[in-house]
């Protein structure tokens, strides 16, 4: 079962799941951390919308704003996910 909690950012909701919660663009499964990762690889907000046309620029920019308001909360989530991905890649190689 999931529950959504509105945030002060109009395009961002927190999705509560038994395994934890995540900030996502409202009406999608696209997380704020995913948007940040795409930006870190060099994509622009426009690139993200072009590759995921169900998103809006307003939603992507709101995700960026949400991230900047909560960097200390979201950066550790991204780092842990990156660490787990690197471990997985090392095991597969």
Tab-separated table of N, CA, C and O in Angstrom:
chain	number	residue	atom	x	y	z
A	1	UNK	N	0.840	-1.181	0.000
A	1	UNK	CA	0.000	0.000	0.000
A	1	UNK	C	0.886	1.246	0.000
A	1	UNK	O	1.889	1.316	0.688
A	2	UNK	N	0.518	2.221	-0.801
A	2	UNK	CA	1.269	3.469	-0.851
A	2	UNK	C	0.345	4.625	-0.474
A	2	UNK	O	-0.863	4.572	-0.672
A	3	UNK	N	0.952	5.638	0.071
A	3	UNK	CA	0.222	6.857	0.396
A	3	UNK	C	1.056	8.028	-0.107
A	3	UNK	O	2.282	7.974	-0.078
A	4	UNK	N	0.385	9.057	-0.577
A	4	UNK	CA	1.080	10.243	-1.058
A	4	UNK	C	0.849	11.401	-0.097
A	4	UNK	O	-0.265	11.598	0.389
A	5	UNK	N	1.919	12.152	0.134
A	5	UNK	CA	1.836	13.337	0.962
A	5	UNK	C	2.265	14.522	0.115
A	5	UNK	O	3.336	14.504	-0.494
A	6	UNK	N	1.416	15.538	0.056
A	6	UNK	CA	1.736	16.753	-0.689
A	6	UNK	C	2.911	17.452	-0.017
A	6	UNK	O	3.105	17.332	1.195
A	7	UNK	N	3.690	18.161	-0.794
A	7	UNK	CA	4.787	18.959	-0.261
A	7	UNK	C	4.511	20.424	-0.582
A	7	UNK	O	3.535	20.746	-1.263
A	8	UNK	N	5.387	21.303	-0.112
A	8	UNK	CA	5.226	22.724	-0.435
A	8	UNK	C	5.588	23.006	-1.891
A	8	UNK	O	5.354	24.099	-2.393
A	9	UNK	N	6.152	22.022	-2.556
A	9	UNK	CA	6.458	22.124	-3.990
A	9	UNK	C	5.259	21.550	-4.752
A	9	UNK	O	4.925	20.376	-4.579
A	10	UNK	N	4.611	22.332	-5.601
A	10	UNK	CA	3.350	21.897	-6.199
A	10	UNK	C	3.436	20.667	-7.092
A	10	UNK	O	2.428	19.977	-7.271
A	11	UNK	N	4.611	20.358	-7.630
A	11	UNK	CA	4.732	19.211	-8.534
A	11	UNK	C	5.368	17.986	-7.862
A	11	UNK	O	5.581	16.969	-8.530
A	12	UNK	N	5.665	18.087	-6.574
A	12	UNK	CA	6.369	17.012	-5.875
A	12	UNK	C	5.505	16.456	-4.751
A	12	UNK	O	4.928	17.203	-3.968
A	13	UNK	N	5.415	15.125	-4.702
A	13	UNK	CA	4.749	14.437	-3.597
A	13	UNK	C	5.732	13.449	-2.987
A	13	UNK	O	6.665	12.991	-3.654
A	14	UNK	N	5.517	13.152	-1.722
A	14	UNK	CA	6.284	12.104	-1.062
A	14	UNK	C	5.407	10.864	-1.088
A	14	UNK	O	4.258	10.900	-0.668
A	15	UNK	N	5.954	9.788	-1.621
A	15	UNK	CA	5.232	8.527	-1.705
A	15	UNK	C	5.722	7.653	-0.558
A	15	UNK	O	6.914	7.343	-0.470
A	16	UNK	N	4.795	7.286	0.318
A	16	UNK	CA	5.121	6.463	1.475
A	16	UNK	C	4.860	5.002	1.125
A	16	UNK	O	3.759	4.647	0.707
A	17	UNK	N	5.904	4.184	1.292
A	17	UNK	CA	5.809	2.748	1.029
A	17	UNK	C	6.333	1.999	2.256
A	17	UNK	O	7.060	2.578	3.054
A	18	UNK	N	6.017	0.725	2.369
A	18	UNK	CA	6.538	-0.026	3.520
A	18	UNK	C	8.071	0.006	3.618
A	18	UNK	O	8.621	0.022	4.716
A	19	UNK	N	8.752	0.051	2.477
A	19	UNK	CA	10.224	0.050	2.479
A	19	UNK	C	10.815	1.442	2.695
A	19	UNK	O	12.029	1.588	2.773
A	20	UNK	N	9.999	2.460	2.753
A	20	UNK	CA	10.489	3.821	2.928
A	20	UNK	C	9.731	4.781	2.038
A	20	UNK	O	8.794	4.399	1.349
A	21	UNK	N	10.131	6.032	2.071
A	21	UNK	CA	9.434	7.026	1.264
A	21	UNK	C	10.385	7.641	0.256
A	21	UNK	O	11.600	7.535	0.384
A	22	UNK	N	9.793	8.247	-0.765
A	22	UNK	CA	10.574	8.842	-1.841
A	22	UNK	C	9.828	10.057	-2.372
A	22	UNK	O	8.591	10.055	-2.416
A	23	UNK	N	10.563	11.065	-2.758
A	23	UNK	CA	9.972	12.250	-3.376
A	23	UNK	C	9.924	12.016	-4.880
A	23	UNK	O	10.948	11.701	-5.497
A	24	UNK	N	8.741	12.164	-5.462
A	24	UNK	CA	8.559	11.934	-6.894
A	24	UNK	C	7.778	13.086	-7.506
A	24	UNK	O	7.075	13.830	-6.811
A	25	UNK	N	7.902	13.212	-8.822
A	25	UNK	CA	7.092	14.180	-9.550
A	25	UNK	C	5.655	13.660	-9.553
A	25	UNK	O	5.397	12.503	-9.901
A	26	UNK	N	4.734	14.495	-9.125
A	26	UNK	CA	3.332	14.122	-8.975
A	26	UNK	C	2.790	13.487	-10.252
A	26	UNK	O	3.022	13.972	-11.359
A	27	UNK	N	2.089	12.374	-10.082
A	27	UNK	CA	1.478	11.680	-11.207
A	27	UNK	C	2.430	10.774	-11.965
A	27	UNK	O	2.060	10.223	-12.993
A	28	UNK	N	3.664	10.642	-11.468
A	28	UNK	CA	4.662	9.789	-12.123
A	28	UNK	C	5.358	8.938	-11.071
A	28	UNK	O	5.108	9.076	-9.864
A	29	UNK	N	6.250	8.099	-11.530
A	29	UNK	CA	7.128	7.347	-10.633
A	29	UNK	C	8.555	7.898	-10.696
A	29	UNK	O	9.477	7.286	-10.190
A	30	UNK	N	8.726	9.043	-11.311
A	30	UNK	CA	10.052	9.626	-11.506
A	30	UNK	C	10.465	10.363	-10.230
A	30	UNK	O	9.832	11.334	-9.827
A	31	UNK	N	11.548	9.879	-9.632
A	31	UNK	CA	11.988	10.450	-8.358
A	31	UNK	C	12.854	11.686	-8.565
A	31	UNK	O	13.473	11.872	-9.616
A	32	UNK	N	12.882	12.491	-7.530
A	32	UNK	CA	13.759	13.658	-7.520
A	32	UNK	C	15.210	13.198	-7.679
A	32	UNK	O	15.975	13.800	-8.438
A	33	UNK	N	15.578	12.113	-7.012
A	33	UNK	CA	16.962	11.631	-7.123
A	33	UNK	C	17.297	11.212	-8.553
A	33	UNK	O	18.420	11.424	-9.019
A	34	UNK	N	16.346	10.657	-9.297
A	34	UNK	CA	16.587	10.314	-10.702
A	34	UNK	C	16.870	11.569	-11.520
A	34	UNK	O	17.799	11.594	-12.332
A	35	UNK	N	16.082	12.621	-11.287
A	35	UNK	CA	16.286	13.882	-12.006
A	35	UNK	C	17.688	14.418	-11.711
A	35	UNK	O	18.416	14.838	-12.621
A	36	UNK	N	18.087	14.384	-10.451
A	36	UNK	CA	19.413	14.884	-10.065
A	36	UNK	C	20.508	14.071	-10.756
A	36	UNK	O	21.478	14.638	-11.278
A	37	UNK	N	20.354	12.765	-10.795
A	37	UNK	CA	21.353	11.921	-11.476
A	37	UNK	C	21.465	12.288	-12.953
A	37	UNK	O	22.564	12.342	-13.506
A	38	UNK	N	20.332	12.514	-13.597
A	38	UNK	CA	20.359	12.881	-15.015
A	38	UNK	C	21.084	14.211	-15.208
A	38	UNK	O	21.866	14.367	-16.143
A	39	UNK	N	20.827	15.164	-14.340
A	39	UNK	CA	21.516	16.450	-14.427
A	39	UNK	C	23.020	16.277	-14.231
A	39	UNK	O	23.818	16.922	-14.916
A	40	UNK	N	23.409	15.406	-13.325
A	40	UNK	CA	24.832	15.177	-13.058
A	40	UNK	C	25.544	14.512	-14.225
A	40	UNK	O	26.757	14.631	-14.359
A	41	UNK	N	24.796	13.821	-15.082
A	41	UNK	CA	25.417	13.220	-16.266
A	41	UNK	C	25.513	14.204	-17.422
A	41	UNK	O	26.039	13.870	-18.479
A	42	UNK	N	24.958	15.405	-17.207
A	42	UNK	CA	25.060	16.428	-18.243
A	42	UNK	C	23.766	16.743	-18.957
A	42	UNK	O	23.729	17.641	-19.801
A	43	UNK	N	22.698	16.014	-18.647
A	43	UNK	CA	21.414	16.325	-19.266
A	43	UNK	C	20.892	17.662	-18.752
A	43	UNK	O	21.154	18.045	-17.612
A	44	UNK	N	20.149	18.342	-19.573
A	44	UNK	CA	19.446	19.547	-19.155
A	44	UNK	C	18.004	19.159	-18.819
A	44	UNK	O	17.551	18.043	-19.138
A	45	UNK	N	17.274	20.073	-18.230
A	45	UNK	CA	15.856	19.824	-17.964
A	45	UNK	C	15.125	19.528	-19.270
A	45	UNK	O	14.277	18.631	-19.334
A	46	UNK	N	15.481	20.247	-20.316
A	46	UNK	CA	14.859	20.029	-21.624
A	46	UNK	C	15.186	18.637	-22.166
A	46	UNK	O	14.327	17.981	-22.763
A	47	UNK	N	16.422	18.168	-21.962
A	47	UNK	CA	16.797	16.812	-22.388
A	47	UNK	C	15.950	15.764	-21.669
A	47	UNK	O	15.510	14.779	-22.274
A	48	UNK	N	15.744	15.973	-20.379
A	48	UNK	CA	14.968	15.017	-19.583
A	48	UNK	C	13.536	14.945	-20.095
A	48	UNK	O	12.992	13.855	-20.287
A	49	UNK	N	12.941	16.098	-20.360
A	49	UNK	CA	11.568	16.117	-20.871
A	49	UNK	C	11.506	15.500	-22.265
A	49	UNK	O	10.549	14.791	-22.600
A	50	UNK	N	12.524	15.720	-23.077
A	50	UNK	CA	12.539	15.126	-24.423
A	50	UNK	C	12.594	13.603	-24.347
A	50	UNK	O	11.960	12.916	-25.150
A	51	UNK	N	13.330	13.066	-23.373
A	51	UNK	CA	13.438	11.612	-23.263
A	51	UNK	C	12.293	11.002	-22.464
A	51	UNK	O	12.022	9.810	-22.592
A	52	UNK	N	11.617	11.804	-21.670
A	52	UNK	CA	10.468	11.340	-20.886
A	52	UNK	C	9.313	12.324	-21.097
A	52	UNK	O	9.024	13.157	-20.245
A	53	UNK	N	8.657	12.240	-22.256
A	53	UNK	CA	7.690	13.279	-22.629
A	53	UNK	C	6.451	13.366	-21.741
A	53	UNK	O	5.696	14.333	-21.855
A	54	UNK	N	6.246	12.405	-20.848
A	54	UNK	CA	5.114	12.537	-19.925
A	54	UNK	C	5.425	13.525	-18.797
A	54	UNK	O	4.532	13.917	-18.046
A	55	UNK	N	6.693	13.970	-18.700
A	55	UNK	CA	7.071	14.990	-17.723
A	55	UNK	C	6.881	16.371	-18.324
A	55	UNK	O	6.854	16.537	-19.536
A	56	UNK	N	6.779	17.349	-17.441
A	56	UNK	CA	6.723	18.741	-17.876
A	56	UNK	C	7.978	19.449	-17.381
A	56	UNK	O	8.600	19.016	-16.402
A	57	UNK	N	8.333	20.528	-18.055
A	57	UNK	CA	9.465	21.328	-17.573
A	57	UNK	C	9.196	21.849	-16.166
A	57	UNK	O	10.094	21.877	-15.327
A	58	UNK	N	7.965	22.238	-15.898
A	58	UNK	CA	7.625	22.729	-14.565
A	58	UNK	C	7.885	21.657	-13.514
A	58	UNK	O	8.431	21.939	-12.441
A	59	UNK	N	7.524	20.407	-13.805
A	59	UNK	CA	7.758	19.315	-12.869
A	59	UNK	C	9.232	19.055	-12.650
A	59	UNK	O	9.684	18.843	-11.517
A	60	UNK	N	10.012	19.081	-13.733
A	60	UNK	CA	11.456	18.848	-13.618
A	60	UNK	C	12.116	19.982	-12.846
A	60	UNK	O	12.914	19.740	-11.934
A	61	UNK	N	11.769	21.213	-13.170
A	61	UNK	CA	12.355	22.340	-12.434
A	61	UNK	C	11.926	22.342	-10.968
A	61	UNK	O	12.705	22.706	-10.087
A	62	UNK	N	10.704	21.912	-10.685
A	62	UNK	CA	10.270	21.821	-9.295
A	62	UNK	C	11.050	20.728	-8.566
A	62	UNK	O	11.397	20.883	-7.394
A	63	UNK	N	11.352	19.628	-9.259
A	63	UNK	CA	12.186	18.578	-8.659
A	63	UNK	C	13.569	19.122	-8.321
A	63	UNK	O	14.133	18.815	-7.262
A	64	UNK	N	14.114	19.953	-9.202
A	64	UNK	CA	15.430	20.565	-8.950
A	64	UNK	C	15.345	21.479	-7.727
A	64	UNK	O	16.216	21.434	-6.851
A	65	UNK	N	14.307	22.269	-7.647
A	65	UNK	CA	14.128	23.146	-6.494
A	65	UNK	C	13.954	22.358	-5.206
A	65	UNK	O	14.528	22.703	-4.163
A	66	UNK	N	13.179	21.289	-5.273
A	66	UNK	CA	12.975	20.431	-4.099
A	66	UNK	C	14.308	19.854	-3.630
A	66	UNK	O	14.610	19.846	-2.439
A	67	UNK	N	15.103	19.394	-4.590
A	67	UNK	CA	16.424	18.857	-4.257
A	67	UNK	C	17.278	19.912	-3.548
A	67	UNK	O	17.888	19.633	-2.513
A	68	UNK	N	17.323	21.108	-4.082
A	68	UNK	CA	18.156	22.148	-3.474
A	68	UNK	C	17.657	22.527	-2.079
A	68	UNK	O	18.465	22.899	-1.229
A	69	UNK	N	16.370	22.399	-1.837
A	69	UNK	CA	15.839	22.646	-0.493
A	69	UNK	C	16.203	21.526	0.480
A	69	UNK	O	16.177	21.732	1.691
A	70	UNK	N	16.528	20.332	-0.050
A	70	UNK	CA	16.733	19.147	0.803
A	70	UNK	C	17.982	18.343	0.439
A	70	UNK	O	17.996	17.126	0.547
A	71	UNK	N	19.022	19.024	0.040
A	71	UNK	CA	20.258	18.331	-0.381
A	71	UNK	C	20.779	17.382	0.690
A	71	UNK	O	21.211	16.279	0.374
A	72	UNK	N	20.757	17.808	1.945
A	72	UNK	CA	21.307	16.963	3.010
A	72	UNK	C	20.498	15.690	3.205
A	72	UNK	O	21.018	14.702	3.705
A	73	UNK	N	19.269	15.694	2.796
A	73	UNK	CA	18.405	14.518	2.877
A	73	UNK	C	18.570	13.621	1.646
A	73	UNK	O	18.585	12.398	1.751
A	74	UNK	N	18.690	14.223	0.474
A	74	UNK	CA	18.675	13.460	-0.777
A	74	UNK	C	20.061	12.989	-1.197
A	74	UNK	O	20.202	11.886	-1.738
A	75	UNK	N	21.111	13.767	-0.955
A	75	UNK	CA	22.460	13.343	-1.360
A	75	UNK	C	22.858	11.985	-0.785
A	75	UNK	O	23.387	11.149	-1.522
A	76	UNK	N	22.608	11.694	0.500
A	76	UNK	CA	22.962	10.361	1.007
A	76	UNK	C	22.197	9.225	0.313
A	76	UNK	O	22.741	8.142	0.103
A	77	UNK	N	20.966	9.478	-0.082
A	77	UNK	CA	20.184	8.471	-0.808
A	77	UNK	C	20.832	8.192	-2.160
A	77	UNK	O	20.983	7.030	-2.571
A	78	UNK	N	21.236	9.244	-2.850
A	78	UNK	CA	21.896	9.087	-4.151
A	78	UNK	C	23.227	8.361	-3.989
A	78	UNK	O	23.536	7.435	-4.744
A	79	UNK	N	24.014	8.751	-2.991
A	79	UNK	CA	25.312	8.114	-2.764
A	79	UNK	C	25.162	6.630	-2.455
A	79	UNK	O	25.932	5.802	-2.971
A	80	UNK	N	24.191	6.269	-1.639
A	80	UNK	CA	23.972	4.850	-1.311
A	80	UNK	C	23.532	4.071	-2.543
A	80	UNK	O	23.999	2.962	-2.794
A	81	UNK	N	22.661	4.657	-3.329
A	81	UNK	CA	22.217	3.998	-4.555
A	81	UNK	C	23.383	3.812	-5.526
A	81	UNK	O	23.525	2.754	-6.146
A	82	UNK	N	24.226	4.832	-5.655
A	82	UNK	CA	25.405	4.733	-6.523
A	82	UNK	C	26.362	3.655	-6.021
A	82	UNK	O	26.934	2.902	-6.806
A	83	UNK	N	26.536	3.583	-4.690
A	83	UNK	CA	27.424	2.575	-4.104
A	83	UNK	C	26.898	1.167	-4.397
A	83	UNK	O	27.656	0.285	-4.805
A	84	UNK	N	25.602	0.961	-4.230
A	84	UNK	CA	25.013	-0.345	-4.505
A	84	UNK	C	25.114	-0.703	-5.984
A	84	UNK	O	25.371	-1.858	-6.327
A	85	UNK	N	24.932	0.278	-6.853
A	85	UNK	CA	25.057	0.024	-8.295
A	85	UNK	C	26.488	-0.359	-8.640
A	85	UNK	O	26.718	-1.267	-9.457
A	86	UNK	N	27.471	0.298	-8.029
A	86	UNK	CA	28.873	-0.029	-8.290
A	86	UNK	C	29.195	-1.439	-7.802
A	86	UNK	O	29.917	-2.186	-8.481
A	87	UNK	N	28.660	-1.824	-6.648
A	87	UNK	CA	28.866	-3.186	-6.150
A	87	UNK	C	28.252	-4.214	-7.106
A	87	UNK	O	28.873	-5.232	-7.393
A	88	UNK	N	27.069	-3.906	-7.571
A	88	UNK	CA	26.405	-4.809	-8.520
A	88	UNK	C	27.211	-4.949	-9.799
A	88	UNK	O	27.399	-6.049	-10.317
A	89	UNK	N	27.676	-3.818	-10.315
A	89	UNK	CA	28.482	-3.837	-11.545
A	89	UNK	C	29.764	-4.646	-11.344
A	89	UNK	O	30.181	-5.381	-12.244
A	90	UNK	N	30.377	-4.528	-10.181
A	90	UNK	CA	31.605	-5.280	-9.896
A	90	UNK	C	31.317	-6.771	-9.827
A	90	UNK	O	32.142	-7.582	-10.273
A	91	UNK	N	30.177	-7.154	-9.292
A	91	UNK	CA	29.813	-8.562	-9.207
A	91	UNK	C	29.505	-9.143	-10.567
A	91	UNK	O	29.809	-10.303	-10.837
A	92	UNK	N	28.922	-8.373	-11.451
A	92	UNK	CA	28.556	-8.831	-12.784
A	92	UNK	C	29.789	-8.966	-13.670
A	92	UNK	O	29.859	-9.843	-14.521
A	93	UNK	N	30.771	-8.118	-13.466
A	93	UNK	CA	31.978	-8.125	-14.314
A	93	UNK	C	32.840	-9.334	-14.086
A	93	UNK	O	32.892	-10.014	-13.187
